[in-house]
XYZ file of C-alpha atoms in Angstrom:
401
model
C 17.733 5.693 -4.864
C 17.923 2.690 -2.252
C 15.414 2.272 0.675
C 16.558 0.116 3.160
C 13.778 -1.995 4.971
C 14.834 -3.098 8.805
C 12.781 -4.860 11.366
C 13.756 -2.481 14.906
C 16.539 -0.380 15.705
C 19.453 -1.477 13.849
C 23.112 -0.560 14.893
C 26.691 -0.534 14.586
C 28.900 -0.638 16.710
C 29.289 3.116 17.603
C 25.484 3.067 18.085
C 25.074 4.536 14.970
C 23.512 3.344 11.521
C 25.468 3.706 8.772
C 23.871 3.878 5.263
C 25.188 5.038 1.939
C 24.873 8.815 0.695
C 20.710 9.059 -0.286
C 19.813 6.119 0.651
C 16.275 6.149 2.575
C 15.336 4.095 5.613
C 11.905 2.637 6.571
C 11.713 0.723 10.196
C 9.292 -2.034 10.785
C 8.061 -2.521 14.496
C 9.674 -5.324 16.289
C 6.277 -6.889 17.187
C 5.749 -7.294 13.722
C 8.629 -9.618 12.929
C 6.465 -12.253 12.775
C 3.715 -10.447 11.018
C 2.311 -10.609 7.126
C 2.467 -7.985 5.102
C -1.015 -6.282 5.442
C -0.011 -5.157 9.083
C 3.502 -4.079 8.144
C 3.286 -0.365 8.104
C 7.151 -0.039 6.777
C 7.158 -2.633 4.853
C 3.874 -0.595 2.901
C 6.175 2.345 2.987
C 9.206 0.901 1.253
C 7.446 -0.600 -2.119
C 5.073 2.854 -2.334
C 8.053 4.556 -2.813
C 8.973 2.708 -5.672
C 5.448 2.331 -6.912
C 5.736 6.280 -7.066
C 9.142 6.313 -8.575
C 11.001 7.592 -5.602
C 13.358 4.131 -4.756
C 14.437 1.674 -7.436
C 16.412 -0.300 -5.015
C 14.856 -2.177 -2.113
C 17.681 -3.194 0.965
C 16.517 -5.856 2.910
C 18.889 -6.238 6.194
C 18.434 -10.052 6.284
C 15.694 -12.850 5.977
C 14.964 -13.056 9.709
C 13.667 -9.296 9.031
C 10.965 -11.241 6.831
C 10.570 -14.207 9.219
C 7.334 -15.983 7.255
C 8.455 -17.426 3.641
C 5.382 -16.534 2.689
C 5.571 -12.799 3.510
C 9.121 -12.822 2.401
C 8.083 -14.209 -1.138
C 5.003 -11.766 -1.318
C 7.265 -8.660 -0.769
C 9.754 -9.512 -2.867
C 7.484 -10.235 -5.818
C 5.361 -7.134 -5.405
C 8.770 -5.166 -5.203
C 10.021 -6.962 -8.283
C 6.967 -6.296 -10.206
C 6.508 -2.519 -9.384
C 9.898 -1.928 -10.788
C 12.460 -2.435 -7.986
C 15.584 -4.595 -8.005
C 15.937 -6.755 -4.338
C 18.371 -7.877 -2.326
C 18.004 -9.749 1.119
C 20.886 -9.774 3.025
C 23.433 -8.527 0.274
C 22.086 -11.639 -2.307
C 19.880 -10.384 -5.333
C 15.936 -11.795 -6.110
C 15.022 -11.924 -9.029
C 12.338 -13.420 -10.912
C 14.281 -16.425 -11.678
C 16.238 -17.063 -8.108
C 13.400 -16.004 -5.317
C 14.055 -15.449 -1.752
C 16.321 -17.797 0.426
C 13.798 -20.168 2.466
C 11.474 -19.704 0.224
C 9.948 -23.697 -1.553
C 10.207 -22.839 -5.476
C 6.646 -23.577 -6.025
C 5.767 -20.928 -3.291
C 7.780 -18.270 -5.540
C 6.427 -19.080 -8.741
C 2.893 -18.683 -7.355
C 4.140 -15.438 -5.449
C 5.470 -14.387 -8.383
C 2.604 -15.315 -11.128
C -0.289 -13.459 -9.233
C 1.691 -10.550 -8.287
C 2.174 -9.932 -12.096
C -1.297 -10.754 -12.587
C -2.687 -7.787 -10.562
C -0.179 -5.895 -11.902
C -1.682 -6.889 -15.513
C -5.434 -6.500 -14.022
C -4.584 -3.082 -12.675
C -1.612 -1.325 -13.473
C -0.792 1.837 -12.153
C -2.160 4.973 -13.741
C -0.183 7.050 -15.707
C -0.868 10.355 -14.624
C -3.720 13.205 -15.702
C -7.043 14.545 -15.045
C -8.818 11.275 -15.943
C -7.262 9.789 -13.421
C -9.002 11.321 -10.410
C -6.974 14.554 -8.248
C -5.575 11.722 -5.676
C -3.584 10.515 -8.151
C 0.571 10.923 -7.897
C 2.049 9.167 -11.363
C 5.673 8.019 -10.855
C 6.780 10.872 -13.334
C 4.969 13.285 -11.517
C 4.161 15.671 -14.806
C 2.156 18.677 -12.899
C 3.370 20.881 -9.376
C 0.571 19.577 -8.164
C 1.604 15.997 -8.437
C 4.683 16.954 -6.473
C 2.997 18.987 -3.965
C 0.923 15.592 -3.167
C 4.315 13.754 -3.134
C 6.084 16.419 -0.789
C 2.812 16.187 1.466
C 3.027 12.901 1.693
C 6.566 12.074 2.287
C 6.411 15.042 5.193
C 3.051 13.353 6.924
C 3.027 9.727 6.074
C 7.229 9.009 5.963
C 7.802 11.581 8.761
C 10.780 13.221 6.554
C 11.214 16.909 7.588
C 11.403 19.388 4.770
C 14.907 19.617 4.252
C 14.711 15.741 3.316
C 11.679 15.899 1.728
C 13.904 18.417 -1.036
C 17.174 16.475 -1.022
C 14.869 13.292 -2.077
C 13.151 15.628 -4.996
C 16.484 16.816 -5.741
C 18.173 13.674 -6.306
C 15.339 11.973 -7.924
C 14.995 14.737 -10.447
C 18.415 14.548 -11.363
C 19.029 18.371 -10.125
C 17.124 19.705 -13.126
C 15.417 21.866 -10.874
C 18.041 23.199 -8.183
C 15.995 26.417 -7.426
C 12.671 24.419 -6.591
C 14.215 21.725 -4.398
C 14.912 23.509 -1.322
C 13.265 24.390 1.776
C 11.645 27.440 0.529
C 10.896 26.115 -2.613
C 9.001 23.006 -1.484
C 7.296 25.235 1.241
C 6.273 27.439 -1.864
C 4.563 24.558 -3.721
C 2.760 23.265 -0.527
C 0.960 26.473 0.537
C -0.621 29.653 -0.477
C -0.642 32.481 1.322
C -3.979 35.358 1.796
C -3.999 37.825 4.543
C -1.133 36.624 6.057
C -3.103 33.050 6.434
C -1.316 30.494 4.444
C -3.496 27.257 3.348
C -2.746 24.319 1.533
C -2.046 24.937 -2.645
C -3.918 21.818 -3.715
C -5.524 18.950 -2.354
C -4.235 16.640 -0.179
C -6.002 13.488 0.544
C -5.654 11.984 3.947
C -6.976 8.625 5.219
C -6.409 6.522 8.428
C -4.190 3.571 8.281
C -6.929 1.049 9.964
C -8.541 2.401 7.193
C -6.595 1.992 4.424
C -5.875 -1.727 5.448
C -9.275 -2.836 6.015
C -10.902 -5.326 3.861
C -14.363 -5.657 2.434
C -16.400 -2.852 0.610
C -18.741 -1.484 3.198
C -16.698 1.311 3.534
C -16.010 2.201 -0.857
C -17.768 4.813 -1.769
C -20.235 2.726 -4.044
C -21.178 0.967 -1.292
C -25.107 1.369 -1.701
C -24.961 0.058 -5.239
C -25.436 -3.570 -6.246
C -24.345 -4.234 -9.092
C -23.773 -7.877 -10.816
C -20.846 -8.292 -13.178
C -21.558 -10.849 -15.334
C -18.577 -12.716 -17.423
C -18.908 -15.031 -20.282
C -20.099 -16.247 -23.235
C -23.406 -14.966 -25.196
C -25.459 -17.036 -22.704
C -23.661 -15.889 -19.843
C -26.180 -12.555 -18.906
C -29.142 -14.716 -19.635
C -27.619 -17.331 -16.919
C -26.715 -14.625 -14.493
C -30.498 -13.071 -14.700
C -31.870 -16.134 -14.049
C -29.389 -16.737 -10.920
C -29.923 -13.152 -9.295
C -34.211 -13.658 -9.802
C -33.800 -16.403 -7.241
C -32.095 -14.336 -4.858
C -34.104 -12.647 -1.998
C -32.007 -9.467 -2.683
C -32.226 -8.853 -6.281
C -28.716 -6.748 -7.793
C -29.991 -3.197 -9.277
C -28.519 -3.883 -12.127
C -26.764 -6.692 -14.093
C -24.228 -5.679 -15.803
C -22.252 -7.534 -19.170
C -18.364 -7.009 -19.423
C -16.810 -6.625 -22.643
C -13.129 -7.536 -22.753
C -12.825 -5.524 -25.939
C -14.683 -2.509 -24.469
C -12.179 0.283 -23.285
C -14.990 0.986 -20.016
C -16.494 -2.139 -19.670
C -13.567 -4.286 -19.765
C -11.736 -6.266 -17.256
C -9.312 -3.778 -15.799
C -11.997 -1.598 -15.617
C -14.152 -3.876 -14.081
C -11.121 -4.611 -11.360
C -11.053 -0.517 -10.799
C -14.487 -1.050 -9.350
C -14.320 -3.878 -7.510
C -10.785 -2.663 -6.012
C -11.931 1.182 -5.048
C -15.130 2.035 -5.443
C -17.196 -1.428 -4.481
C -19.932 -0.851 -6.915
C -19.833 -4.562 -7.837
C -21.841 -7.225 -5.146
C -21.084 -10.096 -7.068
C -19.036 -11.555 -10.107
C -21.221 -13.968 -12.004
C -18.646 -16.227 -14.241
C -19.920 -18.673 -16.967
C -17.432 -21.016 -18.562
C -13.997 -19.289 -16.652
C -12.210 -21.166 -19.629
C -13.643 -18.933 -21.948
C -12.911 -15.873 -19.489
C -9.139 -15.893 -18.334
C -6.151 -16.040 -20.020
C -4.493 -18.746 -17.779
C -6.005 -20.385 -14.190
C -3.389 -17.621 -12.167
C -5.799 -14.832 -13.952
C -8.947 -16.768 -12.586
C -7.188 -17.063 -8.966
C -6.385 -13.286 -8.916
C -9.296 -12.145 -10.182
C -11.500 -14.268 -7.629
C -9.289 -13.015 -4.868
C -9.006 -9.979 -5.046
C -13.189 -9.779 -5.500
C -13.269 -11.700 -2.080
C -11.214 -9.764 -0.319
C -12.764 -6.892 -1.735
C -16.483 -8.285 -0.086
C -17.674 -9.412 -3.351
C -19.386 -12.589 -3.770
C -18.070 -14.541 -6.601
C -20.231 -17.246 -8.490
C -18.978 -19.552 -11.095
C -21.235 -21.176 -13.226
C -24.275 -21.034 -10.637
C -22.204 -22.352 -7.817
C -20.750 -19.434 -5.136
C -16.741 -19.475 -4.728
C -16.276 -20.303 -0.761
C -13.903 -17.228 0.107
C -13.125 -19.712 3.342
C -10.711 -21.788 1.241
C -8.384 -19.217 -0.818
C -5.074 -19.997 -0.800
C -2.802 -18.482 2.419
C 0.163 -17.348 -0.071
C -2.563 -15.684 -2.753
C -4.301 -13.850 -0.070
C -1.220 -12.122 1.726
C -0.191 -10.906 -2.017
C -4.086 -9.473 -2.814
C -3.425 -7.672 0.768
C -0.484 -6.118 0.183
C -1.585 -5.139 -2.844
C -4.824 -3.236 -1.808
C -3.078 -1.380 0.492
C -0.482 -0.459 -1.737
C -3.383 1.140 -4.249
C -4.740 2.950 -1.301
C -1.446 4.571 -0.616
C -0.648 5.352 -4.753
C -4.095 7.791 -3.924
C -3.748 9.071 -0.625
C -1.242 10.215 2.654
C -1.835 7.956 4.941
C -1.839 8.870 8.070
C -0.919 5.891 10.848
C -2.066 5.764 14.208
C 0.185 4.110 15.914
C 2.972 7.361 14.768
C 0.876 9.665 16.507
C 2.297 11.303 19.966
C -0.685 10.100 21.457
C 0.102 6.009 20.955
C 3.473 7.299 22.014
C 2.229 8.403 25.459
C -0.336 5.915 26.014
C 2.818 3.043 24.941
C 5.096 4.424 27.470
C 2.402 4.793 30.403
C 1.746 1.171 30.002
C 4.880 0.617 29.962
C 5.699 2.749 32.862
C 2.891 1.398 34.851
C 4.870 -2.404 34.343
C 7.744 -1.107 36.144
C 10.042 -0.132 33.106
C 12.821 2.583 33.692
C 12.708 5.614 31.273
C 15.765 4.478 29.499
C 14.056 1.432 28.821
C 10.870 2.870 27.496
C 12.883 4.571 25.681
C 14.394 1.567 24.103
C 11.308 0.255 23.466
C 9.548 2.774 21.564
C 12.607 2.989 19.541
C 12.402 -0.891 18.394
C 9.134 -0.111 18.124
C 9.465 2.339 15.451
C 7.070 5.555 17.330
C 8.230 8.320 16.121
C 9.730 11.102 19.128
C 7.539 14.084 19.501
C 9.931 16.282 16.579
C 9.445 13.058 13.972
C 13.282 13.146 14.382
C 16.319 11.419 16.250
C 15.633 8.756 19.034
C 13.769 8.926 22.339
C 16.038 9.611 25.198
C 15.295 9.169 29.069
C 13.936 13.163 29.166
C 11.974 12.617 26.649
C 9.797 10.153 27.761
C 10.037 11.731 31.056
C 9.077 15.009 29.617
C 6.052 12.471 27.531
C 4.712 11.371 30.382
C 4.774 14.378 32.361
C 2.683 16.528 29.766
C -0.563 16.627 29.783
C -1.827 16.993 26.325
């Protein structure tokens, strides 16, 4: 299935987009043409849905839609690497042949550490180890595509009748009796007493939230925890570092690469979503990492992630990491936190709706134009269908609630 990614309202000439049969659509906000990937919502969107098996073709309108290089070669990359093929403007990206506009040596760093978090953490496969958040991208269990239908209905905005033509079609019409209206309604809810409630869980988080950086906010917040990594002198280093420290860790802790729960990816999982880890003590990186990309992804994605990272007794400055590196560790961590949960944006709700068009109302804009605007803007109208019109934003600012 294609998903085409587009930067405002795009038309034809009878006003109307045209796109082939199945093909999905995600629209970016027109402020954000000039933004990086962590604040593009759509952009998020798009490569989730391949991540969770739903697109294997990402449509990209043209390279002004990704104005920045940078963000253009970060996308791309991370697209690439979850599984998707690319095309900007009609012309394929591949591996070999990045993005137009984009310096070679920019791609082949893009490139690199995108596969290197893909290597660090690859994307669970599915099961009850994994944790009851988890969607796989072959979505094994009805509960798995429960939390898929739930979250292409309340993050996408796709009304139900969508929501089963994209099952359908993905599934290859195995199923035709379970991909319909009543069918998806079915899996979603239970029904007791003539009260219907949700079948399983369905976990919801904020889009602020799922884009903010640091670990203040992980669940193993409260912990401190030191991962040490290194050679057989490399704990006996680290203890000596962390008794100087006015803040002593609670507990040092040795990773084994060969060790199925104390190696590196494991070690990552931590860092990345539950923030147990306060700092990364690394003796020798040399000895550590495979090549200096590893060491570079690893180190970023700890910074970004609040961790302190110390090599060899000397702390990592997280002041100078590299511009391109950083944009790909963002996009990244907010593509994790949407593998695990629906998230639910903000600035969809009704309620950014109204308060865009009073502003907007208040600068002496028409209705038609407001209109206009919170089309290119990508708010959805108060259905989550169709395009705003000049009575509905009269009939938006008129309501109270």
């Amino acid at each position: 299935m294609d998903i085409h990614y587009a930067v405002g309202s795009q038309k034809t000439g009878n006003g109307a987009e045209s796109l082939p049969a199945h093909a999905l659509r995600r629209q970016e906000a027109r402020s954000l043409v000039n933004a990086g990937a962590m604040k593009r919502i759509a952009l998020q969107e798009a490569i989730s849905m391949v991540r969770l098996g739903v697109a294997d073709h990402v449509c990209i309108a043209r390279e002004e839609h990704l104005k920045d290089p940078r963000t253009r070669a970060v996308a791309c990359a991370e697209a690439l690497a979850s599984g998707a093929s690319v095309a900007i403007g009609g012309e394929p990206v591949t591996a070999d042949r990045g993005p137009a506009g984009v310096h070679a040596r920019d791609w082949e760093t893009a490139w690199d550490a995108t596969r290197e978090r893909h290597r660090l953490l690859p994307s669970a496969t599915g099961g009850p180890e994994k944790g009851r958040a988890y969607i796989s991208p072959d979505w094994p269990t009805v509960e798995e595509y429960a939390r898929l239908a739930h979250k292409l209905m309340n993050e996408m905005g796709y009304s139900l009748a969508k929501v089963a033509g994209i099952l359908e079609n993905v599934d290859q019409y195995d199923r035709p009796a379970a991909w319909s209206k009543q069918g998806i309604d079915r899996i979603l809810w239970e029904k007791c007493d003539g009260e219907r409630y949700p079948r399983y869980y369905y976990p919801e988080k904020s889009g602020a939230t799922s884009r903010q950086a640091g670990r203040l906010h992980l669940p193993g917040a409260s912990l401190h925890v030191m991962a040490v990594l290194g050679d057989e002198g490399a704990e006996a280093e680290a203890r000596r570092f962390d008794a100087d420290l006015a803040e002593p860790h609670h507990l040092v802790f040795p990773i084994d690469p060969g060790h199925p729960e104390r190696g590196m990816p494991k070690m990552m999982q931590n860092v990345m979503d539950y923030g147990i880890f306060r700092t990364l003590y690394v003796a020798r990186p040399d000895a550590v990492f495979s090549s200096r990309m590893q060491r570079n992804a690893v180190y970023d994605l700890a910074l970004f992630r609040g961790a302190q990272v110390v090599e060899n007794g000397t702390r990592i400055d997280p002041g100078k990491c590299h511009r391109l590196l950083r944009e790909g560790t963002e996009l990244f961590a907010a593509l994790r936190i949407r593998d695990n949960n629906t998230v639910v944006e903000e600035t969809r709700s009704l309620a950014h709706a109204r308060k865009a068009a009073t502003e907007l109302r208040s600068q002496g804009y028409s209705v038609r134009e407001i209109a206009a605007e919170l089309d290119e803007e990508a708010i959805p109208t108060s259905s989550g269908r169709g395009k705003w019109s000049p009575s509905t934003i009269s009939d938006l600012l008129s309501s109270k609630q």
